[in-house]
PDB file of C-alpha atoms in Angstrom:
ATOM      1  CA  UNK A   6      17.468 -24.951  46.792  1.00  0.00           C
ATOM      2  CA  UNK A   7      16.040 -21.550  45.824  1.00  0.00           C
ATOM      3  CA  UNK A   8      13.239 -20.257  47.585  1.00  0.00           C
ATOM      4  CA  UNK A   9      11.620 -23.017  48.247  1.00  0.00           C
ATOM      5  CA  UNK A  10      13.009 -22.956  52.295  1.00  0.00           C
ATOM      6  CA  UNK A  11      10.614 -19.522  53.040  1.00  0.00           C
ATOM      7  CA  UNK A  12       7.328 -21.104  52.771  1.00  0.00           C
ATOM      8  CA  UNK A  13       3.993 -19.406  51.473  1.00  0.00           C
ATOM      9  CA  UNK A  14       4.388 -15.845  49.657  1.00  0.00           C
ATOM     10  CA  UNK A  15       4.554 -18.147  46.452  1.00  0.00           C
ATOM     11  CA  UNK A  16       4.236 -14.881  44.549  1.00  0.00           C
ATOM     12  CA  UNK A  17       6.849 -12.780  45.778  1.00  0.00           C
ATOM     13  CA  UNK A  18       9.077 -16.303  44.895  1.00  0.00           C
ATOM     14  CA  UNK A  19       8.156 -16.649  41.220  1.00  0.00           C
ATOM     15  CA  UNK A  20       8.502 -12.655  40.941  1.00  0.00           C
ATOM     16  CA  UNK A  21      11.871 -12.417  42.728  1.00  0.00           C
ATOM     17  CA  UNK A  22      13.263 -15.820  41.407  1.00  0.00           C
ATOM     18  CA  UNK A  23      12.480 -14.492  37.687  1.00  0.00           C
ATOM     19  CA  UNK A  24      13.679 -11.379  38.139  1.00  0.00           C
ATOM     20  CA  UNK A  25      16.957 -12.128  39.702  1.00  0.00           C
ATOM     21  CA  UNK A  26      17.436 -15.175  36.788  1.00  0.00           C
ATOM     22  CA  UNK A  27      16.877 -11.821  34.526  1.00  0.00           C
ATOM     23  CA  UNK A  28      19.838 -10.376  36.102  1.00  0.00           C
ATOM     24  CA  UNK A  29      17.448  -7.932  37.618  1.00  0.00           C
ATOM     25  CA  UNK A  30      18.434  -6.733  41.030  1.00  0.00           C
ATOM     26  CA  UNK A  31      17.596  -3.338  42.308  1.00  0.00           C
ATOM     27  CA  UNK A  32      20.187  -1.644  44.325  1.00  0.00           C
ATOM     28  CA  UNK A  33      17.803  -1.179  47.575  1.00  0.00           C
ATOM     29  CA  UNK A  34      15.302  -3.672  48.790  1.00  0.00           C
ATOM     30  CA  UNK A  35      12.296  -2.843  51.257  1.00  0.00           C
ATOM     31  CA  UNK A  36      11.420  -6.313  52.775  1.00  0.00           C
ATOM     32  CA  UNK A  37       8.321  -5.582  55.016  1.00  0.00           C
ATOM     33  CA  UNK A  38       6.146  -7.290  57.594  1.00  0.00           C
ATOM     34  CA  UNK A  39       5.087  -7.862  60.970  1.00  0.00           C
ATOM     35  CA  UNK A  40       7.799  -9.487  63.366  1.00  0.00           C
ATOM     36  CA  UNK A  41       7.993 -13.442  62.644  1.00  0.00           C
ATOM     37  CA  UNK A  42       7.014 -12.696  58.544  1.00  0.00           C
ATOM     38  CA  UNK A  43      10.114 -14.117  57.954  1.00  0.00           C
ATOM     39  CA  UNK A  44      11.961 -10.860  56.660  1.00  0.00           C
ATOM     40  CA  UNK A  45      15.406 -11.894  57.751  1.00  0.00           C
ATOM     41  CA  UNK A  46      15.070 -15.410  56.360  1.00  0.00           C
ATOM     42  CA  UNK A  47      14.351 -13.815  53.405  1.00  0.00           C
ATOM     43  CA  UNK A  48      17.231 -11.302  53.905  1.00  0.00           C
ATOM     44  CA  UNK A  49      19.719 -13.845  53.842  1.00  0.00           C
ATOM     45  CA  UNK A  50      18.215 -15.851  50.657  1.00  0.00           C
ATOM     46  CA  UNK A  51      17.943 -12.766  48.716  1.00  0.00           C
ATOM     47  CA  UNK A  52      21.574 -12.468  49.912  1.00  0.00           C
ATOM     48  CA  UNK A  53      22.390 -15.842  48.924  1.00  0.00           C
ATOM     49  CA  UNK A  54      21.177 -15.277  45.333  1.00  0.00           C
ATOM     50  CA  UNK A  55      22.938 -11.970  44.871  1.00  0.00           C
ATOM     51  CA  UNK A  56      26.196 -13.574  46.021  1.00  0.00           C
ATOM     52  CA  UNK A  57      26.059 -17.763  44.418  1.00  0.00           C
ATOM     53  CA  UNK A  58      28.340 -19.323  42.876  1.00  0.00           C
ATOM     54  CA  UNK A  59      25.919 -22.218  41.354  1.00  0.00           C
ATOM     55  CA  UNK A  60      23.916 -23.072  38.905  1.00  0.00           C
ATOM     56  CA  UNK A  61      20.422 -22.716  40.217  1.00  0.00           C
ATOM     57  CA  UNK A  62      20.329 -19.325  42.729  1.00  0.00           C
ATOM     58  CA  UNK A  63      20.723 -20.174  45.119  1.00  0.00           C
ATOM     59  CA  UNK A  64      22.457 -23.242  45.373  1.00  0.00           C
ATOM     60  CA  UNK A  65      23.158 -23.304  49.212  1.00  0.00           C
ATOM     61  CA  UNK A  66      26.310 -24.905  49.420  1.00  0.00           C
ATOM     62  CA  UNK A  67      28.762 -22.861  47.432  1.00  0.00           C
ATOM     63  CA  UNK A  68      31.110 -21.016  49.408  1.00  0.00           C
ATOM     64  CA  UNK A  69      29.879 -17.388  49.351  1.00  0.00           C
ATOM     65  CA  UNK A  70      26.198 -19.434  50.385  1.00  0.00           C
ATOM     66  CA  UNK A  71      27.598 -20.700  53.187  1.00  0.00           C
ATOM     67  CA  UNK A  72      29.616 -18.143  54.369  1.00  0.00           C
ATOM     68  CA  UNK A  73      26.352 -16.041  54.293  1.00  0.00           C
ATOM     69  CA  UNK A  74      24.466 -18.224  56.316  1.00  0.00           C
ATOM     70  CA  UNK A  75      27.395 -18.316  59.045  1.00  0.00           C
ATOM     71  CA  UNK A  76      27.299 -14.848  58.871  1.00  0.00           C
ATOM     72  CA  UNK A  77      30.648 -14.284  58.151  1.00  0.00           C
ATOM     73  CA  UNK A  78      30.474 -13.321  54.798  1.00  0.00           C
ATOM     74  CA  UNK A  79      33.285  -9.569  54.157  1.00  0.00           C
ATOM     75  CA  UNK A  80      30.181  -8.679  51.156  1.00  0.00           C
ATOM     76  CA  UNK A  81      27.151  -9.143  52.968  1.00  0.00           C
ATOM     77  CA  UNK A  82      27.456  -6.762  56.143  1.00  0.00           C
ATOM     78  CA  UNK A  83      24.217  -5.988  59.199  1.00  0.00           C
ATOM     79  CA  UNK A  84      24.201  -2.414  60.100  1.00  0.00           C
ATOM     80  CA  UNK A  85      22.649  -2.852  63.638  1.00  0.00           C
ATOM     81  CA  UNK A  86      23.328  -2.176  67.422  1.00  0.00           C
ATOM     82  CA  UNK A  87      20.574  -4.189  69.402  1.00  0.00           C
ATOM     83  CA  UNK A  88      21.236  -2.070  72.532  1.00  0.00           C
ATOM     84  CA  UNK A  89      20.234   0.748  71.227  1.00  0.00           C
ATOM     85  CA  UNK A  90      16.233   2.071  71.373  1.00  0.00           C
ATOM     86  CA  UNK A  91      17.285   3.837  67.652  1.00  0.00           C
ATOM     87  CA  UNK A  92      19.824   2.734  64.768  1.00  0.00           C
ATOM     88  CA  UNK A  93      23.021   4.934  65.646  1.00  0.00           C
ATOM     89  CA  UNK A  94      23.761   7.521  62.689  1.00  0.00           C
ATOM     90  CA  UNK A  95      27.102   7.099  63.013  1.00  0.00           C
ATOM     91  CA  UNK A  96      26.602   3.225  62.203  1.00  0.00           C
ATOM     92  CA  UNK A  97      25.188   4.355  59.074  1.00  0.00           C
ATOM     93  CA  UNK A  98      27.211   6.585  58.103  1.00  0.00           C
ATOM     94  CA  UNK A  99      29.963   4.587  58.570  1.00  0.00           C
ATOM     95  CA  UNK A 100      27.565   1.570  55.603  1.00  0.00           C
ATOM     96  CA  UNK A 101      27.488   4.765  53.791  1.00  0.00           C
ATOM     97  CA  UNK A 102      31.012   5.586  52.940  1.00  0.00           C
ATOM     98  CA  UNK A 103      32.301   1.851  53.316  1.00  0.00           C
ATOM     99  CA  UNK A 104      29.903   1.565  50.765  1.00  0.00           C
ATOM    100  CA  UNK A 105      32.465   2.679  48.241  1.00  0.00           C
ATOM    101  CA  UNK A 106      34.881   0.819  49.162  1.00  0.00           C
ATOM    102  CA  UNK A 107      35.110  -2.156  46.068  1.00  0.00           C
ATOM    103  CA  UNK A 108      33.825  -5.844  47.203  1.00  0.00           C
ATOM    104  CA  UNK A 109      36.117  -8.279  48.636  1.00  0.00           C
ATOM    105  CA  UNK A 110      35.514 -11.087  46.885  1.00  0.00           C
ATOM    106  CA  UNK A 111      31.902 -10.415  45.376  1.00  0.00           C
ATOM    107  CA  UNK A 112      30.566  -8.871  42.415  1.00  0.00           C
ATOM    108  CA  UNK A 113      28.325  -6.898  44.604  1.00  0.00           C
ATOM    109  CA  UNK A 114      28.473  -5.537  48.758  1.00  0.00           C
ATOM    110  CA  UNK A 115      25.149  -6.050  50.713  1.00  0.00           C
ATOM    111  CA  UNK A 116      24.305  -4.399  53.657  1.00  0.00           C
ATOM    112  CA  UNK A 117      21.405  -5.092  55.824  1.00  0.00           C
ATOM    113  CA  UNK A 118      19.339  -3.363  57.958  1.00  0.00           C
ATOM    114  CA  UNK A 119      17.308  -4.863  60.501  1.00  0.00           C
ATOM    115  CA  UNK A 120      15.489  -2.319  61.425  1.00  0.00           C
ATOM    116  CA  UNK A 121      14.796   0.228  59.283  1.00  0.00           C
ATOM    117  CA  UNK A 122      12.423   1.609  61.195  1.00  0.00           C
ATOM    118  CA  UNK A 123      14.470   2.417  63.656  1.00  0.00           C
ATOM    119  CA  UNK A 124      16.883   4.404  61.743  1.00  0.00           C
ATOM    120  CA  UNK A 125      15.029   7.863  62.746  1.00  0.00           C
ATOM    121  CA  UNK A 126      15.519  11.397  60.587  1.00  0.00           C
ATOM    122  CA  UNK A 127      19.113  11.513  60.458  1.00  0.00           C
ATOM    123  CA  UNK A 128      19.785   8.428  59.897  1.00  0.00           C
ATOM    124  CA  UNK A 129      17.325   7.722  57.349  1.00  0.00           C
ATOM    125  CA  UNK A 130      18.394  11.432  55.908  1.00  0.00           C
ATOM    126  CA  UNK A 131      22.120   9.611  55.647  1.00  0.00           C
ATOM    127  CA  UNK A 132      21.391   6.398  54.340  1.00  0.00           C
ATOM    128  CA  UNK A 133      19.190   8.739  51.468  1.00  0.00           C
ATOM    129  CA  UNK A 134      22.789  10.140  49.705  1.00  0.00           C
ATOM    130  CA  UNK A 135      24.393   6.554  48.531  1.00  0.00           C
ATOM    131  CA  UNK A 136      20.483   5.628  47.911  1.00  0.00           C
ATOM    132  CA  UNK A 137      20.356   8.708  45.310  1.00  0.00           C
ATOM    133  CA  UNK A 138      23.612   7.565  43.514  1.00  0.00           C
ATOM    134  CA  UNK A 139      24.798   4.219  44.716  1.00  0.00           C
ATOM    135  CA  UNK A 140      27.831   2.171  43.343  1.00  0.00           C
ATOM    136  CA  UNK A 141      26.818   0.065  40.937  1.00  0.00           C
ATOM    137  CA  UNK A 142      27.803  -3.133  42.986  1.00  0.00           C
ATOM    138  CA  UNK A 143      25.826  -1.674  45.975  1.00  0.00           C
ATOM    139  CA  UNK A 144      23.054  -3.300  47.055  1.00  0.00           C
ATOM    140  CA  UNK A 145      21.001  -2.454  50.209  1.00  0.00           C
ATOM    141  CA  UNK A 146      18.059  -4.089  52.000  1.00  0.00           C
ATOM    142  CA  UNK A 147      15.754  -2.559  54.591  1.00  0.00           C
ATOM    143  CA  UNK A 148      13.701  -4.988  57.043  1.00  0.00           C
ATOM    144  CA  UNK A 149      11.256  -3.011  58.592  1.00  0.00           C
ATOM    145  CA  UNK A 150       7.930  -3.841  60.663  1.00  0.00           C
ATOM    146  CA  UNK A 151       6.518  -0.478  60.372  1.00  0.00           C
ATOM    147  CA  UNK A 152       7.479   1.175  56.718  1.00  0.00           C
ATOM    148  CA  UNK A 153       5.245   3.918  57.045  1.00  0.00           C
ATOM    149  CA  UNK A 154       8.179   5.330  59.791  1.00  0.00           C
ATOM    150  CA  UNK A 155      10.368   5.697  56.329  1.00  0.00           C
ATOM    151  CA  UNK A 156      10.379   8.769  54.817  1.00  0.00           C
ATOM    152  CA  UNK A 157       8.603   8.565  51.869  1.00  0.00           C
ATOM    153  CA  UNK A 158      11.808   9.720  49.929  1.00  0.00           C
ATOM    154  CA  UNK A 159      13.651   6.488  51.049  1.00  0.00           C
ATOM    155  CA  UNK A 160      10.534   3.997  50.146  1.00  0.00           C
ATOM    156  CA  UNK A 161      10.961   5.446  46.795  1.00  0.00           C
ATOM    157  CA  UNK A 162      13.935   4.378  45.857  1.00  0.00           C
ATOM    158  CA  UNK A 163      13.397   1.330  47.088  1.00  0.00           C
ATOM    159  CA  UNK A 164      11.732  -2.409  45.713  1.00  0.00           C
ATOM    160  CA  UNK A 165       9.087  -3.225  48.201  1.00  0.00           C
ATOM    161  CA  UNK A 166       8.347  -6.984  48.825  1.00  0.00           C
ATOM    162  CA  UNK A 167       5.986  -7.414  51.343  1.00  0.00           C
ATOM    163  CA  UNK A 168       5.478 -10.488  53.310  1.00  0.00           C
ATOM    164  CA  UNK A 169       2.081 -12.627  53.577  1.00  0.00           C
ATOM    165  CA  UNK A 170       0.404 -14.490  55.965  1.00  0.00           C
ATOM    166  CA  UNK A 171       1.204 -18.147  55.531  1.00  0.00           C
ATOM    167  CA  UNK A 172      -2.229 -20.177  54.964  1.00  0.00           C
ATOM    168  CA  UNK A 173      -3.848 -21.894  57.671  1.00  0.00           C
ATOM    169  CA  UNK A 174      -2.813 -25.539  56.074  1.00  0.00           C
ATOM    170  CA  UNK A 175       1.148 -25.260  55.900  1.00  0.00           C
ATOM    171  CA  UNK A 176       1.062 -23.029  59.241  1.00  0.00           C
ATOM    172  CA  UNK A 177      -0.455 -26.363  61.097  1.00  0.00           C
ATOM    173  CA  UNK A 178       1.960 -28.242  59.807  1.00  0.00           C
ATOM    174  CA  UNK A 179       4.645 -26.832  60.579  1.00  0.00           C
ATOM    175  CA  UNK A 180       4.044 -26.021  63.808  1.00  0.00           C
ATOM    176  CA  UNK A 181       2.670 -29.727  64.171  1.00  0.00           C
ATOM    177  CA  UNK A 182       6.457 -31.040  63.254  1.00  0.00           C
ATOM    178  CA  UNK A 183       8.249 -27.930  65.179  1.00  0.00           C
ATOM    179  CA  UNK A 184       6.568 -28.869  68.413  1.00  0.00           C
ATOM    180  CA  UNK A 185       5.185 -32.851  68.222  1.00  0.00           C
ATOM    181  CA  UNK A 186       4.554 -32.624  72.007  1.00  0.00           C
ATOM    182  CA  UNK A 187       1.776 -29.960  71.618  1.00  0.00           C
ATOM    183  CA  UNK A 188      -1.824 -29.585  71.955  1.00  0.00           C
ATOM    184  CA  UNK A 189      -3.740 -29.502  69.538  1.00  0.00           C
ATOM    185  CA  UNK A 190      -5.496 -26.629  71.699  1.00  0.00           C
ATOM    186  CA  UNK A 191      -2.641 -24.557  71.546  1.00  0.00           C
ATOM    187  CA  UNK A 192      -1.287 -24.944  68.141  1.00  0.00           C
ATOM    188  CA  UNK A 193      -4.275 -23.623  67.070  1.00  0.00           C
ATOM    189  CA  UNK A 194      -4.377 -20.736  70.158  1.00  0.00           C
ATOM    190  CA  UNK A 195      -0.929 -19.528  68.204  1.00  0.00           C
ATOM    191  CA  UNK A 196      -2.109 -20.013  64.585  1.00  0.00           C
ATOM    192  CA  UNK A 197      -4.912 -17.546  65.657  1.00  0.00           C
ATOM    193  CA  UNK A 198      -3.042 -15.393  67.791  1.00  0.00           C
ATOM    194  CA  UNK A 199      -0.229 -15.288  65.468  1.00  0.00           C
ATOM    195  CA  UNK A 200      -1.994 -13.705  62.674  1.00  0.00           C
ATOM    196  CA  UNK A 201      -0.659 -16.485  60.073  1.00  0.00           C
ATOM    197  CA  UNK A 202       2.692 -15.864  60.366  1.00  0.00           C
ATOM    198  CA  UNK A 203       5.191 -18.681  61.378  1.00  0.00           C
ATOM    199  CA  UNK A 204       7.623 -16.746  63.378  1.00  0.00           C
ATOM    200  CA  UNK A 205       5.483 -15.096  66.044  1.00  0.00           C
ATOM    201  CA  UNK A 206       2.916 -18.459  66.522  1.00  0.00           C
ATOM    202  CA  UNK A 207       6.694 -20.571  66.960  1.00  0.00           C
ATOM    203  CA  UNK A 208       7.409 -17.908  69.872  1.00  0.00           C
ATOM    204  CA  UNK A 209       3.993 -18.705  71.282  1.00  0.00           C
ATOM    205  CA  UNK A 210       4.681 -21.972  71.213  1.00  0.00           C
ATOM    206  CA  UNK A 211       8.327 -21.986  73.261  1.00  0.00           C
ATOM    207  CA  UNK A 212       6.955 -19.277  75.479  1.00  0.00           C
ATOM    208  CA  UNK A 213       3.883 -22.060  76.456  1.00  0.00           C
ATOM    209  CA  UNK A 214       6.209 -25.191  76.965  1.00  0.00           C
ATOM    210  CA  UNK A 215       9.000 -23.325  78.417  1.00  0.00           C
ATOM    211  CA  UNK A 216       8.029 -22.364  82.065  1.00  0.00           C
ATOM    212  CA  UNK A 217       9.747 -21.765  85.143  1.00  0.00           C
ATOM    213  CA  UNK A 218       9.514 -23.691  88.343  1.00  0.00           C
ATOM    214  CA  UNK A 219       8.403 -19.579  89.887  1.00  0.00           C
ATOM    215  CA  UNK A 220       5.800 -19.446  87.494  1.00  0.00           C
ATOM    216  CA  UNK A 221       3.874 -22.575  88.150  1.00  0.00           C
ATOM    217  CA  UNK A 222       3.974 -21.317  91.306  1.00  0.00           C
ATOM    218  CA  UNK A 223       2.736 -18.225  90.872  1.00  0.00           C
ATOM    219  CA  UNK A 224      -0.451 -19.596  88.724  1.00  0.00           C
ATOM    220  CA  UNK A 225      -1.161 -22.731  91.336  1.00  0.00           C
ATOM    221  CA  UNK A 226      -0.976 -19.194  93.725  1.00  0.00           C
ATOM    222  CA  UNK A 227      -2.924 -17.158  92.044  1.00  0.00           C
ATOM    223  CA  UNK A 228      -5.029 -19.929  91.069  1.00  0.00           C
ATOM    224  CA  UNK A 229      -6.608 -20.661  94.600  1.00  0.00           C
ATOM    225  CA  UNK A 230      -5.969 -17.317  96.311  1.00  0.00           C
ATOM    226  CA  UNK A 231      -3.407 -18.715  98.283  1.00  0.00           C
ATOM    227  CA  UNK A 232      -1.350 -15.603  99.630  1.00  0.00           C
ATOM    228  CA  UNK A 233       1.292 -17.967 101.667  1.00  0.00           C
ATOM    229  CA  UNK A 234       2.260 -19.818  99.007  1.00  0.00           C
ATOM    230  CA  UNK A 235       2.335 -16.322  96.821  1.00  0.00           C
ATOM    231  CA  UNK A 236       4.710 -15.313  99.381  1.00  0.00           C
ATOM    232  CA  UNK A 237       6.974 -18.122  99.694  1.00  0.00           C
ATOM    233  CA  UNK A 238       7.217 -17.658  95.471  1.00  0.00           C
ATOM    234  CA  UNK A 239       8.281 -13.537  96.354  1.00  0.00           C
ATOM    235  CA  UNK A 240      10.276 -13.985  98.806  1.00  0.00           C
ATOM    236  CA  UNK A 241      13.775 -15.982  97.909  1.00  0.00           C
ATOM    237  CA  UNK A 242      13.371 -13.371  94.434  1.00  0.00           C
ATOM    238  CA  UNK A 243      13.811  -9.970  96.565  1.00  0.00           C
ATOM    239  CA  UNK A 244      17.338 -11.396  96.261  1.00  0.00           C
ATOM    240  CA  UNK A 245      17.342 -11.696  92.346  1.00  0.00           C
ATOM    241  CA  UNK A 246      19.005  -8.920  90.124  1.00  0.00           C
ATOM    242  CA  UNK A 247      16.635  -6.413  88.573  1.00  0.00           C
ATOM    243  CA  UNK A 248      16.768  -7.548  85.279  1.00  0.00           C
ATOM    244  CA  UNK A 249      16.316 -11.642  86.563  1.00  0.00           C
ATOM    245  CA  UNK A 250      12.941 -10.149  87.979  1.00  0.00           C
ATOM    246  CA  UNK A 251      11.710  -8.023  85.521  1.00  0.00           C
ATOM    247  CA  UNK A 252      11.864 -10.912  82.461  1.00  0.00           C
ATOM    248  CA  UNK A 253      10.020 -13.126  85.767  1.00  0.00           C
ATOM    249  CA  UNK A 254       7.370 -10.360  85.800  1.00  0.00           C
ATOM    250  CA  UNK A 255       7.122  -9.991  82.367  1.00  0.00           C
ATOM    251  CA  UNK A 256       6.375 -13.457  82.380  1.00  0.00           C
ATOM    252  CA  UNK A 257       3.961 -13.902  84.588  1.00  0.00           C
ATOM    253  CA  UNK A 258       2.131 -10.043  83.020  1.00  0.00           C
ATOM    254  CA  UNK A 259       2.368 -12.198  79.734  1.00  0.00           C
ATOM    255  CA  UNK A 260      -0.108 -15.213  81.943  1.00  0.00           C
ATOM    256  CA  UNK A 261      -2.440 -13.245  83.009  1.00  0.00           C
ATOM    257  CA  UNK A 262      -3.100 -11.455  79.914  1.00  0.00           C
ATOM    258  CA  UNK A 263      -3.349 -14.576  78.185  1.00  0.00           C
ATOM    259  CA  UNK A 264      -6.230 -15.411  81.051  1.00  0.00           C
ATOM    260  CA  UNK A 265      -7.369 -12.504  80.768  1.00  0.00           C
ATOM    261  CA  UNK A 266      -7.712 -12.921  76.683  1.00  0.00           C
ATOM    262  CA  UNK A 267      -9.185 -16.767  77.063  1.00  0.00           C
ATOM    263  CA  UNK A 268     -11.583 -15.498  80.082  1.00  0.00           C
ATOM    264  CA  UNK A 269     -13.367 -12.718  77.478  1.00  0.00           C
ATOM    265  CA  UNK A 270     -13.470 -16.146  74.897  1.00  0.00           C
ATOM    266  CA  UNK A 271     -10.193 -15.121  72.934  1.00  0.00           C
ATOM    267  CA  UNK A 272      -7.182 -17.906  72.303  1.00  0.00           C
ATOM    268  CA  UNK A 273      -4.653 -18.632  75.386  1.00  0.00           C
ATOM    269  CA  UNK A 274      -1.751 -20.995  73.933  1.00  0.00           C
ATOM    270  CA  UNK A 275      -0.791 -21.663  77.590  1.00  0.00           C
ATOM    271  CA  UNK A 276      -2.606 -24.327  79.362  1.00  0.00           C
ATOM    272  CA  UNK A 277      -1.904 -22.568  82.619  1.00  0.00           C
ATOM    273  CA  UNK A 278      -3.728 -19.912  81.040  1.00  0.00           C
ATOM    274  CA  UNK A 279      -6.498 -21.375  80.399  1.00  0.00           C
ATOM    275  CA  UNK A 280      -6.522 -23.065  84.167  1.00  0.00           C
ATOM    276  CA  UNK A 281      -6.292 -19.341  85.368  1.00  0.00           C
ATOM    277  CA  UNK A 282      -8.905 -18.196  83.034  1.00  0.00           C
ATOM    278  CA  UNK A 283     -11.813 -20.915  84.471  1.00  0.00           C
ATOM    279  CA  UNK A 284     -10.244 -20.250  88.313  1.00  0.00           C
ATOM    280  CA  UNK A 285     -10.671 -16.795  88.743  1.00  0.00           C
ATOM    281  CA  UNK A 286     -12.599 -13.963  86.910  1.00  0.00           C
ATOM    282  CA  UNK A 287     -12.269 -11.319  85.305  1.00  0.00           C
ATOM    283  CA  UNK A 288     -11.496  -8.800  87.135  1.00  0.00           C
ATOM    284  CA  UNK A 289      -9.072 -10.717  88.967  1.00  0.00           C
ATOM    285  CA  UNK A 290      -7.423 -11.359  86.460  1.00  0.00           C
ATOM    286  CA  UNK A 291      -7.521  -7.404  84.914  1.00  0.00           C
ATOM    287  CA  UNK A 292      -6.841  -6.563  88.873  1.00  0.00           C
ATOM    288  CA  UNK A 293      -3.274  -9.540  88.496  1.00  0.00           C
ATOM    289  CA  UNK A 294      -2.394  -7.555  85.090  1.00  0.00           C
ATOM    290  CA  UNK A 295      -2.707  -4.146  86.469  1.00  0.00           C
ATOM    291  CA  UNK A 296      -0.603  -4.838  90.094  1.00  0.00           C
ATOM    292  CA  UNK A 297       2.046  -6.450  87.897  1.00  0.00           C
ATOM    293  CA  UNK A 298       2.529  -3.296  85.357  1.00  0.00           C
ATOM    294  CA  UNK A 299       2.921  -1.812  88.464  1.00  0.00           C
ATOM    295  CA  UNK A 300       5.496  -3.804  89.726  1.00  0.00           C
ATOM    296  CA  UNK A 301       7.464  -3.071  86.627  1.00  0.00           C
ATOM    297  CA  UNK A 302       7.503  -0.071  86.536  1.00  0.00           C
ATOM    298  CA  UNK A 303       8.453   0.482  89.624  1.00  0.00           C
ATOM    299  CA  UNK A 304      11.293  -2.233  88.253  1.00  0.00           C
ATOM    300  CA  UNK A 305      12.352  -0.683  85.603  1.00  0.00           C
ATOM    301  CA  UNK A 306      12.217   3.052  87.412  1.00  0.00           C
ATOM    302  CA  UNK A 307      14.604   2.025  90.227  1.00  0.00           C
ATOM    303  CA  UNK A 308      12.698   0.265  92.816  1.00  0.00           C
ATOM    304  CA  UNK A 309      15.196  -2.706  94.794  1.00  0.00           C
ATOM    305  CA  UNK A 310      13.420  -5.807  94.180  1.00  0.00           C
ATOM    306  CA  UNK A 311      13.007  -6.368  97.576  1.00  0.00           C
ATOM    307  CA  UNK A 312      10.926  -3.193  97.735  1.00  0.00           C
ATOM    308  CA  UNK A 313       9.050  -4.620  94.218  1.00  0.00           C
ATOM    309  CA  UNK A 314       8.435  -7.999  95.461  1.00  0.00           C
ATOM    310  CA  UNK A 315       7.169  -7.346  99.194  1.00  0.00           C
ATOM    311  CA  UNK A 316       4.405  -4.114  97.639  1.00  0.00           C
ATOM    312  CA  UNK A 317       3.298  -7.215  94.747  1.00  0.00           C
ATOM    313  CA  UNK A 318       2.791  -9.695  97.323  1.00  0.00           C
ATOM    314  CA  UNK A 319       0.884  -7.367  99.341  1.00  0.00           C
ATOM    315  CA  UNK A 320      -0.855  -6.271  96.659  1.00  0.00           C
ATOM    316  CA  UNK A 321      -1.519  -9.640  94.889  1.00  0.00           C
ATOM    317  CA  UNK A 322      -2.236 -11.150  98.538  1.00  0.00           C
TER     318      UNK A 322
END
């Protein structure tokens, strides 16, 4: 198995494989790269390699490898609270204290921080105390899409692994395999918009493929300047919960932004966005984007869904 499941990044994988084969395990790895660049995949493979009991590491089939993959290995701990904007400092302090308890069933104990850039200064200082003098079995995996937010004192104690964009050939082949029904135009647009990172390209194509009926109706109403149809779409949404309404408005905003990009000569990963770009002017699309942003602001500011939908119906008429 090895690191082959991670696409591209050949030099990184080669260097890492050689280092780990010699038993050189850093006490802290900083895995950096944009969203969708494969940071979580590499972190999981690295954890499997360190905890693996097979001959070729990571073998992917031994008990530790399977436990890491399933997320239930007692010596592979995730440190995060996704509901918090900043990783709570108390979680970091708990991880720091827990690090000095011997591993449960392995020779190492691994802590993954999936949002290292969101630890905050107090949290980073709390982590720094254990990074300076970690126990021999301790390993930290810091994942970050913005490593510049980390303190220099933290970064200096890490072995940094930088994720690289995939080659167009590798990316296109994988997207064709993942989305066999996607058009060549959509795949090409996803490749351009993603900057060569598979995760971002997958997200773009998934969003373009999964279009709720409300979004299709909204796009048709906006393209045709049909105020009645737009009202018919928005009136039932007046009774929606705020979270559902916000999610739908965000999707509409992304659609119009994609159309505006297409109108300006960019790549849009959506047939609906490209159709809107053909039917409406750049000024029309910009006006729609502005209105949807205001509607989102209202929704997030506790304005009632009924009031938001009523206002938007008037503004986009």
